[in-house]
Coordinates of C-alpha atoms in Angstrom, one line a residue:
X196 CA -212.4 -45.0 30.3
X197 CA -211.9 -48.0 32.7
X198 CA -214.4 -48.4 35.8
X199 CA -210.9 -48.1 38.0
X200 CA -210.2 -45.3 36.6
X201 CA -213.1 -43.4 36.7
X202 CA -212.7 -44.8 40.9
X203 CA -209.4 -43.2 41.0
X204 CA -211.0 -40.0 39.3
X205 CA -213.4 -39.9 41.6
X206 CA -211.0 -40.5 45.0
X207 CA -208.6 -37.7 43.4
X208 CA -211.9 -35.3 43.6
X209 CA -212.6 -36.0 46.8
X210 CA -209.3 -35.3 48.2
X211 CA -209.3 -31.6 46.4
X212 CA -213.2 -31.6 47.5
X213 CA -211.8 -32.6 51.1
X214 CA -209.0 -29.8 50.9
X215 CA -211.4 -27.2 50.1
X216 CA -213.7 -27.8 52.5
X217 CA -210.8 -28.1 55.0
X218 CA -209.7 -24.5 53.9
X219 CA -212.9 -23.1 54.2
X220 CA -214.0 -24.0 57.7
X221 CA -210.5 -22.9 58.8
X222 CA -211.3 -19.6 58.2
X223 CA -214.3 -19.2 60.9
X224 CA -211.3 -19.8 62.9
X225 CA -208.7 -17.8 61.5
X226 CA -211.8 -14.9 61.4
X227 CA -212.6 -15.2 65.3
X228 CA -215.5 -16.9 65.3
X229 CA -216.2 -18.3 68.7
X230 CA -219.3 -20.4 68.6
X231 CA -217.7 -23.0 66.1
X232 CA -218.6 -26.6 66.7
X233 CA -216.4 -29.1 64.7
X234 CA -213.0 -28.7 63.4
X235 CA -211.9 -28.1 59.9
X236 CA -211.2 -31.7 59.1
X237 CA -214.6 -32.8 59.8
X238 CA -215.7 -30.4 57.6
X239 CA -213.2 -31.4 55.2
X240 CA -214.6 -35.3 55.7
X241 CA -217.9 -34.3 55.5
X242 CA -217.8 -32.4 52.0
X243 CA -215.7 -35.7 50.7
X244 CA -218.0 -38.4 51.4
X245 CA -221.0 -36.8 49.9
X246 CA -219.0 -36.3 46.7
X247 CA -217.3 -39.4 47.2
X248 CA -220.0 -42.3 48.4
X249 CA -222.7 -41.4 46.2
X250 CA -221.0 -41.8 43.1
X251 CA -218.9 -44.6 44.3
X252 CA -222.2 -46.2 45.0
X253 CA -223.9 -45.4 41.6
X254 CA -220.5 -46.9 40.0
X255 CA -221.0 -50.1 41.7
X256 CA -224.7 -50.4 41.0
X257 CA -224.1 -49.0 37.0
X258 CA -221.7 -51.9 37.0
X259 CA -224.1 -54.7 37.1
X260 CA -226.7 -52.9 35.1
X261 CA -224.6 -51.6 32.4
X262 CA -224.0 -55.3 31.0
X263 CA -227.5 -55.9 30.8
X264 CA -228.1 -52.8 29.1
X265 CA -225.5 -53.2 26.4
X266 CA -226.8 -57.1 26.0
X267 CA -230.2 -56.1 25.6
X268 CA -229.4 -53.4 23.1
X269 CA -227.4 -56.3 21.2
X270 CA -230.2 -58.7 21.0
X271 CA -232.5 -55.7 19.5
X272 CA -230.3 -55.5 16.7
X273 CA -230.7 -57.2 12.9
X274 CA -228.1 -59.2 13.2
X275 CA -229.3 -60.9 16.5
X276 CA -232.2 -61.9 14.8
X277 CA -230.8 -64.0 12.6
X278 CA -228.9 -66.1 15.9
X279 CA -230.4 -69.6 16.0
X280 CA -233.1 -70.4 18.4
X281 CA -231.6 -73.1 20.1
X282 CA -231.4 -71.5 23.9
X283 CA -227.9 -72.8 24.6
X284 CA -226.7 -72.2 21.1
X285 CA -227.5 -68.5 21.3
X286 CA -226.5 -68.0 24.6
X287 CA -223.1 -69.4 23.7
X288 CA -222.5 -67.1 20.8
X289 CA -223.7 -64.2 22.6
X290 CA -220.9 -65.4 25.4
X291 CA -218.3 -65.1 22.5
X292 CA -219.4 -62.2 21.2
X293 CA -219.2 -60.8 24.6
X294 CA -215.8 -61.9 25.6
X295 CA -214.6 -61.1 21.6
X296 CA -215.2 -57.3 22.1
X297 CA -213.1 -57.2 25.6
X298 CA -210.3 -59.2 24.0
X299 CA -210.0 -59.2 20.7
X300 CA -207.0 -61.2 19.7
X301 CA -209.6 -64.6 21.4
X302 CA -210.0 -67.6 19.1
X303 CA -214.1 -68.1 18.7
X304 CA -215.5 -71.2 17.1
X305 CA -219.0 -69.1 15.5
X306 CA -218.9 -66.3 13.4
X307 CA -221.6 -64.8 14.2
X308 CA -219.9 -64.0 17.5
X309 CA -217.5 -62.4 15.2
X310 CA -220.0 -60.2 13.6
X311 CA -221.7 -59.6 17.0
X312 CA -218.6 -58.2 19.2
X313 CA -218.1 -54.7 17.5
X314 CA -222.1 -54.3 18.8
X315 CA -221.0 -55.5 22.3
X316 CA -218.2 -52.9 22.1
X317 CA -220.1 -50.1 21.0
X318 CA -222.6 -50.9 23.6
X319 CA -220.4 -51.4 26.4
X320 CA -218.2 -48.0 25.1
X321 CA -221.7 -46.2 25.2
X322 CA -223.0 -47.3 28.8
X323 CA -219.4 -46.6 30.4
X324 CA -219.4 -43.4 29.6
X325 CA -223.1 -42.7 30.2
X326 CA -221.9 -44.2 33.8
X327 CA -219.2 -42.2 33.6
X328 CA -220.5 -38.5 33.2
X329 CA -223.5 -39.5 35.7
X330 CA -220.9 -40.5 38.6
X331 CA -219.2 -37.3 38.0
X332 CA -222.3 -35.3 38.1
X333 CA -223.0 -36.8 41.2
X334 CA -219.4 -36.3 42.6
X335 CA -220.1 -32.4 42.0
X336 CA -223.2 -32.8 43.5
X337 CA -222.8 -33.6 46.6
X338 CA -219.6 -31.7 46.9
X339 CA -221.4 -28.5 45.8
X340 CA -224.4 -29.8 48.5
X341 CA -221.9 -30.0 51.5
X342 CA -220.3 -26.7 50.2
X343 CA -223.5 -25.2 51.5
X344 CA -223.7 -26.9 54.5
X345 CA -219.9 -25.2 56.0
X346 CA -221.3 -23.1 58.7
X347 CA -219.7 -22.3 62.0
X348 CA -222.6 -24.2 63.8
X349 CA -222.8 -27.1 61.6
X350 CA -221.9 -30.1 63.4
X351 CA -220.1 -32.0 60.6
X352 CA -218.4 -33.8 63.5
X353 CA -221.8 -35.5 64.5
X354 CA -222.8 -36.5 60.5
X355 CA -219.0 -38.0 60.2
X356 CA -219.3 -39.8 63.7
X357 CA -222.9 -41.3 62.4
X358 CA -221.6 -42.5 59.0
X359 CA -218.3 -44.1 60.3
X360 CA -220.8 -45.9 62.6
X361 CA -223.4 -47.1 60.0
X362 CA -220.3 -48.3 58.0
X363 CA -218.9 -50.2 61.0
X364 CA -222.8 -51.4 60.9
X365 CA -222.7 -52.2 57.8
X366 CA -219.4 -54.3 58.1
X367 CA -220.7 -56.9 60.7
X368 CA -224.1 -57.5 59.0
X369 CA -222.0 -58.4 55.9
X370 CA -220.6 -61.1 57.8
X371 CA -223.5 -61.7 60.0
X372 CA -225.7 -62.1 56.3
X373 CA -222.8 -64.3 54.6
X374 CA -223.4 -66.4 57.3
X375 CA -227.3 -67.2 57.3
X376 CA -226.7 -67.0 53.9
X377 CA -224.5 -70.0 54.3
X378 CA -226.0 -71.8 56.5
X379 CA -229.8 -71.4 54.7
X380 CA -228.6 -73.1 51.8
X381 CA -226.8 -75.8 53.3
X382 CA -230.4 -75.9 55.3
X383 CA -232.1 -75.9 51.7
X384 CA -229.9 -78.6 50.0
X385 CA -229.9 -80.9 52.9
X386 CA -233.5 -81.0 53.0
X387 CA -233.8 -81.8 49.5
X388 CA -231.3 -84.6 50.2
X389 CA -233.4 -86.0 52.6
X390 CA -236.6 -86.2 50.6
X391 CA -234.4 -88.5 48.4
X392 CA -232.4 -90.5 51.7
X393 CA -233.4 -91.2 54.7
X394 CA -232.4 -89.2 57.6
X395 CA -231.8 -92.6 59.5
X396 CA -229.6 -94.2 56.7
X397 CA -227.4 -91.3 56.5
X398 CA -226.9 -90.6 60.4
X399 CA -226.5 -94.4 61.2
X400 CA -225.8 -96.5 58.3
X401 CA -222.4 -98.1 58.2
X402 CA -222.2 -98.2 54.1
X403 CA -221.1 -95.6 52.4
X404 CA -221.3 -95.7 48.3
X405 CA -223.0 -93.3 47.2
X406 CA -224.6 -93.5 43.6
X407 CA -227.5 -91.8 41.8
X408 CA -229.6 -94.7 41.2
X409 CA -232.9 -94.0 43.1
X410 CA -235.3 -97.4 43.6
X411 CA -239.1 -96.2 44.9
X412 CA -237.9 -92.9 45.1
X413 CA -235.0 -93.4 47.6
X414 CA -231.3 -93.7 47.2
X415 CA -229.1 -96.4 48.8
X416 CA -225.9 -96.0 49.9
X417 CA -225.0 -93.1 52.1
X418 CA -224.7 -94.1 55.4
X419 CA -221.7 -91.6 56.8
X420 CA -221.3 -93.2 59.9
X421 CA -217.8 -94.3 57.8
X422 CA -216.8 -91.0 57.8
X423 CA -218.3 -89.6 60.6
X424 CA -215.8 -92.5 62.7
X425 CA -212.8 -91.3 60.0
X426 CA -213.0 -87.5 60.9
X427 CA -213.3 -88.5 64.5
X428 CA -210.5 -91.2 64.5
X429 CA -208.0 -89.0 62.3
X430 CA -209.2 -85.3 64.2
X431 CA -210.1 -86.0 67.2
X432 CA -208.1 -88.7 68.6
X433 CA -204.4 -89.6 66.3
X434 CA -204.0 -85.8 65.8
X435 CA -204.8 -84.7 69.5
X436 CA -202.7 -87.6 70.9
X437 CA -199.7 -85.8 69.4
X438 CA -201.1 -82.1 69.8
X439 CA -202.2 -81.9 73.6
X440 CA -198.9 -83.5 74.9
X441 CA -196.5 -81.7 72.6
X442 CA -198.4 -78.6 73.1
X443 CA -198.7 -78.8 76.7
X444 CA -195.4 -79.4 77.6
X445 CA -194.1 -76.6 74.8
X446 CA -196.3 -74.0 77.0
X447 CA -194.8 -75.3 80.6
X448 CA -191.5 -75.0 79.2
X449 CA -191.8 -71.4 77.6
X450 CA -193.8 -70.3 80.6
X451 CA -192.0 -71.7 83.3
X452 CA -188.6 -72.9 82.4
X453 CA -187.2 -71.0 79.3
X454 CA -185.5 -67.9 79.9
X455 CA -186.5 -64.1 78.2
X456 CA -184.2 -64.6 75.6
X457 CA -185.2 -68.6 74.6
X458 CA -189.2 -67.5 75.0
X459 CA -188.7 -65.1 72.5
X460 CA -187.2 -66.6 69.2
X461 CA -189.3 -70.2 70.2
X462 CA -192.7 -68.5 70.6
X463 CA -192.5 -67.4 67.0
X464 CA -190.7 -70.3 65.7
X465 CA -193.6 -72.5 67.1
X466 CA -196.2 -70.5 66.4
X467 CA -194.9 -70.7 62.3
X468 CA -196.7 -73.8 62.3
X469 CA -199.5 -73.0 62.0
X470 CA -198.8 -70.8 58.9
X471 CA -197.5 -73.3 57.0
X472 CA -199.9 -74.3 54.3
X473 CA -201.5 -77.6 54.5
X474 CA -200.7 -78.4 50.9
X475 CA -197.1 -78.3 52.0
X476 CA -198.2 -80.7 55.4
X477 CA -199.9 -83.1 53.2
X478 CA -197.1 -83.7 50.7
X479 CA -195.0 -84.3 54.0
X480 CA -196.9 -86.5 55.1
X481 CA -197.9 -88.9 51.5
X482 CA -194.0 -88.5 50.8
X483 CA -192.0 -89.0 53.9
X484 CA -195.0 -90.0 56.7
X485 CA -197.1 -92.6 55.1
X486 CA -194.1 -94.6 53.0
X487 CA -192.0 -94.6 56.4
X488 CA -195.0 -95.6 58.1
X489 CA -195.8 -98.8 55.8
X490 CA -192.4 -99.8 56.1
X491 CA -192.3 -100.2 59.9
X492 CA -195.4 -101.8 60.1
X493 CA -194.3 -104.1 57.7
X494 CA -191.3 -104.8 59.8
X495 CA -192.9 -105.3 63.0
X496 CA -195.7 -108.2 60.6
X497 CA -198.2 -105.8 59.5
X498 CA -198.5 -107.1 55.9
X499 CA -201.3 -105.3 54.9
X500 CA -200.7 -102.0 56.0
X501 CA -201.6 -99.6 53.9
X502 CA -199.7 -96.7 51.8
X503 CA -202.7 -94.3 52.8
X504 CA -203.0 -94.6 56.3
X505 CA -205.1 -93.0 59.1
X506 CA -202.1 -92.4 61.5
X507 CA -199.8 -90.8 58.8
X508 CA -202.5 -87.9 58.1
X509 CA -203.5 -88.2 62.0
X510 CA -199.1 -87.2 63.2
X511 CA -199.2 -84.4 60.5
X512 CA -202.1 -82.7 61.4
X513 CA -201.4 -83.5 65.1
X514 CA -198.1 -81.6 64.1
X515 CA -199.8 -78.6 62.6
X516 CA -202.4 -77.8 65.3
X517 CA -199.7 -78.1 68.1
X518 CA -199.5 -73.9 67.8
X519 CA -203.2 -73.8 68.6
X520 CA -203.2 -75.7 71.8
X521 CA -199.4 -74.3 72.7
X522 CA -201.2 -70.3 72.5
X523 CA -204.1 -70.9 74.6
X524 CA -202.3 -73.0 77.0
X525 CA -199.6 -70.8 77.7
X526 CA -202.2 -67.7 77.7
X527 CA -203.8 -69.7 80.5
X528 CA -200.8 -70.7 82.7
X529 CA -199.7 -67.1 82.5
X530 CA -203.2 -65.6 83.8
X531 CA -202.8 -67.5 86.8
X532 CA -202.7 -64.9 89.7
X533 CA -198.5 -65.4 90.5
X534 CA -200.1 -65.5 94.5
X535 CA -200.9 -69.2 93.7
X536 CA -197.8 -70.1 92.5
X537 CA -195.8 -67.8 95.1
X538 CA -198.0 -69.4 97.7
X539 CA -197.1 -73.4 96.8
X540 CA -193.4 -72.4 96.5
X541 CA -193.6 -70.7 100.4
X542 CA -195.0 -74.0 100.8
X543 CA -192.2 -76.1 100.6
X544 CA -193.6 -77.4 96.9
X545 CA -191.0 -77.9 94.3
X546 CA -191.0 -75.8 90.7
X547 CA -192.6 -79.0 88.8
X548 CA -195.2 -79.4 91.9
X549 CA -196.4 -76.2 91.8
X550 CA -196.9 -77.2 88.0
X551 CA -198.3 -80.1 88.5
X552 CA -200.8 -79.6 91.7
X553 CA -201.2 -75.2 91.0
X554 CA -200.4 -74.1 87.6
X555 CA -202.2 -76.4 85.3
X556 CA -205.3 -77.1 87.5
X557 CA -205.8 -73.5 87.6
X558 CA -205.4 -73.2 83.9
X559 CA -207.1 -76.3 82.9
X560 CA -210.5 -74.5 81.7
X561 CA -208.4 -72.7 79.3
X562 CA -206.4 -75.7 78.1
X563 CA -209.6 -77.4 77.6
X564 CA -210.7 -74.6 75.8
X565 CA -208.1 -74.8 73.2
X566 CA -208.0 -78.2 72.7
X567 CA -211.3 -77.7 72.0
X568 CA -211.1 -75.2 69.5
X569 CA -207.9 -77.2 68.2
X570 CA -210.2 -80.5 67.3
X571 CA -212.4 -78.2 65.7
X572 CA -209.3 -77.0 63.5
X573 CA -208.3 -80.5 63.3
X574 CA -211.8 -82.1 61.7
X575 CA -212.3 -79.4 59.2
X576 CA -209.3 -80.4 57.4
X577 CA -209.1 -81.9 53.9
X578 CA -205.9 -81.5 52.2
X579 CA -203.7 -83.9 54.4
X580 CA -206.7 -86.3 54.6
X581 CA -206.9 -86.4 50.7
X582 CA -202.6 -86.8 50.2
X583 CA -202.4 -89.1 53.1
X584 CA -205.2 -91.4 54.1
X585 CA -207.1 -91.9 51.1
X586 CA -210.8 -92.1 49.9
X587 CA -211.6 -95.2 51.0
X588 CA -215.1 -95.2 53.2
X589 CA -213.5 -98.3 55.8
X590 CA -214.9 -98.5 59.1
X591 CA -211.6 -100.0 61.0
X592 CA -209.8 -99.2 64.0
X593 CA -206.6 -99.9 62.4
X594 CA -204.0 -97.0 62.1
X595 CA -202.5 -98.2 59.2
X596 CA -205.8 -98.9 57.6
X597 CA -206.8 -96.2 54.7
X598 CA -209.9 -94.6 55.9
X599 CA -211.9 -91.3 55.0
X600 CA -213.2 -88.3 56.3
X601 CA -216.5 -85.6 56.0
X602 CA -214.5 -83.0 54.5
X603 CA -212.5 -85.2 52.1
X604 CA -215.7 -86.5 50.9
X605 CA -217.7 -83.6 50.4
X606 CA -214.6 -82.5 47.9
X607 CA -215.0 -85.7 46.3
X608 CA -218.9 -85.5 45.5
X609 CA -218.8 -81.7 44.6
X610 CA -216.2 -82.3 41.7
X611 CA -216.7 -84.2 38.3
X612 CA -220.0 -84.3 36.1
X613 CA -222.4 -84.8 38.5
X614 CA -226.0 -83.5 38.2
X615 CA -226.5 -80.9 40.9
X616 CA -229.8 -82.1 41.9
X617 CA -228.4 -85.3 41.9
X618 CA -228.2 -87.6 45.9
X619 CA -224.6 -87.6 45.4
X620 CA -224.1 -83.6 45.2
X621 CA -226.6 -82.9 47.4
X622 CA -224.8 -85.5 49.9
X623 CA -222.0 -82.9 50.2
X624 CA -224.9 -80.4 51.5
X625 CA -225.7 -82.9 54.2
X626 CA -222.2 -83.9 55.6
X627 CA -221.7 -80.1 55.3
X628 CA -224.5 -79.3 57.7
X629 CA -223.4 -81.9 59.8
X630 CA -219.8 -80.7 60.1
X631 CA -221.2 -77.3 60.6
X632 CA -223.4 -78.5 63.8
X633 CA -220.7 -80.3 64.9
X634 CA -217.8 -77.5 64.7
X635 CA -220.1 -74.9 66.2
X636 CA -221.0 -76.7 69.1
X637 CA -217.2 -77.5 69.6
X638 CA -216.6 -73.6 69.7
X639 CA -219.5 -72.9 71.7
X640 CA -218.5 -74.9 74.6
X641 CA -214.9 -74.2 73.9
X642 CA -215.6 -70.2 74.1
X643 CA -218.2 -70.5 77.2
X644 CA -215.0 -72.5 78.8
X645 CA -212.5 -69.8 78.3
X646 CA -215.2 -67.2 79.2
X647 CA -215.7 -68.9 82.6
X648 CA -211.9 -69.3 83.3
X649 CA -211.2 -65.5 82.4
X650 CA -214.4 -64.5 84.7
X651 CA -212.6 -66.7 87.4
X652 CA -209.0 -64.3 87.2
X653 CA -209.7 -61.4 85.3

């Protein structure tokens, strides 16, 4: 028996453990009872999650011991004994083995994997259902313990309430943990990268080509001030000199122009942009951008313009974070108390003054807001950086010029052969952190912008 379907097993008591309890509660009302304190269906919840979470629970935890189990039982066997003693040898036969006895029409290269899976499968047959009968045990369990607990006083209400709320709990310290998690190891790796590079190198040299040769117990190489200036170049200034203008003017128009009908088919229509996967945006822009690109800059005497260029990933990505600063700025023109706008029209103002001197000062915090939180989008990207501007490490100002940036690079030095404790992999750890720092303190003031703007109007 599968572990899903022991889950389903499990679920499928819990909704008859769930009816039952139901049924009995509702006869302290049926029976006149007056002093009762939760309804039926609490009951009914109550009796299901103590047969339900404990065994689910036990299941997940049986499921990560239950391997071990079965391997260790394997290696106490004759015929492990006889495995060679080579450590990575042995532990490759025993992965064969292992991955023999779950599918056994796989080719294997040893045959003592061969003689090794029916072990694995009587193992892993023998801990399932050991799993099995003591989930089950503990289904009943707990439904037989809540069984005893339906009284007419019993607040079951209260002990759902508490558990819903420790779940709820439990849900945001997942992501709260994930997150320190994250951020300790980037913490961890970056400062073994900097016992092999100097912090000073990396934050301010202007050559980037990084290698693993290390001379007096330092590598050479990584300054990222290269790719610092590409993510800035490509993110924060080609991509926002297409997406604050377009964006801008697309929320005036839908907020103060377009009629009912117009606002809502474009709102969606624009807002599909930002849907679109950026696989899709960076073929558009290495296949129809960048070669259209080249070709007018040839034409205008640009003979060394590049097929990989800065400004073709800097339009496209310009393009796809137009939705972000189009939502927050036509949130923020539409908070804006219609008294201001009411007042500069009674004023003699015409419609595009009362945009131009009212509206969009008032809203500005907001816009800023999302532009910020836009540039943030905009310097976290890879895939159009990788299709359209290259991998080349150039420190130019040149728009047609094939140039590099944080994210595009950290791809590049996590893939391949490379030695994990190597300065090239570890790099990736550093421009990570720094991209981090960098994004977070972009949302930060972006977020205590929008805060003070919503204060101001709320």
């Amino acid at each position: 028996m599968t572990t899903t379907a022991i889950f389903f097993l499990i679920a499928g008591l819990g909704l008859i453990t769930w009816v039952f309890a139901r049924a009995r509660a509702g006869r302290f009302i049926q029976s006149g009872v007056a002093s009762v304190h939760s309804l039926p269906s609490y009951h009914g919840w109550y009796a299901a999650m103590w047969a339900v979470v404990p065994a689910v629970l036990f299941l997940l935890v049986w499921s990560t011991v239950a391997p071990a189990l079965g391997s260790y039982q394997v290696l106490e066997s004759p015929l492990a004994a006889q495995l060679p003693t080579d450590a990575f040898e042995r532990a490759a036969i025993l992965s064969e083995a292992r991955a023999l006895s779950r599918n056994p029409d796989l080719k294997v290269f040893n045959d003592a994997a061969v003689q090794l899976a029916p072990l694995y499968s009587a193992a892993d047959s023998r801990y399932a259902m050991i799993g099995a009968l003591a989930a089950f045990l503990l289904c009943f369990a707990g439904g037989a313990f809540a069984f005893t607990r339906i009284r007419p006083d019993f607040r079951a209400r209260t002990q759902v309430e508490r558990t819903v709320m420790l779940g709820l709990l439990l849900a945001s310290l997942i992501a709260i943990l994930a997150t320190l998690g994250i951020v300790a190891s980037l913490i961890f790796e970056t400062v073994r990268f900097f016992n092999l590079v100097s912090p000073f190198e990396f934050l301010f040299g202007l050559q980037w080509n990084p290698s693993d040769k290390i001379v007096d117990g330092q590598a050479t190489g990584f300054g990222a001030v290269p790719l610092f200036w590409g993510t800035v170049f490509i993110g924060a200034i080609i991509a926002m000199l297409v997406a604050i203008p377009l964006g801008l003017m697309s929320a005036v128009y839908l907020t103060q122009y377009a009629s009912a009908n117009v606002r809502k088919w474009m709102k969606p229509i624009l807002e599909i942009l930002a849907g679109v996967p950026t696989v899709v945006y960076g073929y558009f822009a290495a296949l129809t951008v960048a070669p259209a690109l080249r070709s007018f800059a040839v034409s205008i005497g640009i003979t060394d313009a590049s097929s990989e260029s800065a400004l073709a990933a800097g339009l496209v990505m310009g393009v796809m974070i137009i939705p972000f600063v189009s939502s927050m700025a036509d949130d923020s023109i539409a908070a804006v108390p219609g008294s201001m706008r009411d007042g500069s029209l009674a004023m003699g103002a015409t419609k595009s003054e009362t945009i131009k001197q009212v509206l969009i000062p008032a809203a500005l915090p907001g816009v800023v807001g999302g532009v910020l939180l836009a540039v943030s989008r905009a310097i976290g990207e890879t895939m159009i950086v990788v299709m359209a501007a290259g991998l080349a490490a150039n420190l130019t100002a040149n728009p047609f010029a094939s140039v590099t940036t944080v994210t595009t690079q950290i791809v590049q030095l996590l893939t391949g052969d490379t030695d994990f404790n190597s300065p090239m992999t570890l790099a990736a750890f550093a421009l990570g952190l720094t991209l981090f720092v960098v994004t977070l303190l972009l949302n930060i003031v972006a977020l205590q912008i929008v805060k003070k703007y919503r204060e101001a109007y709320d």
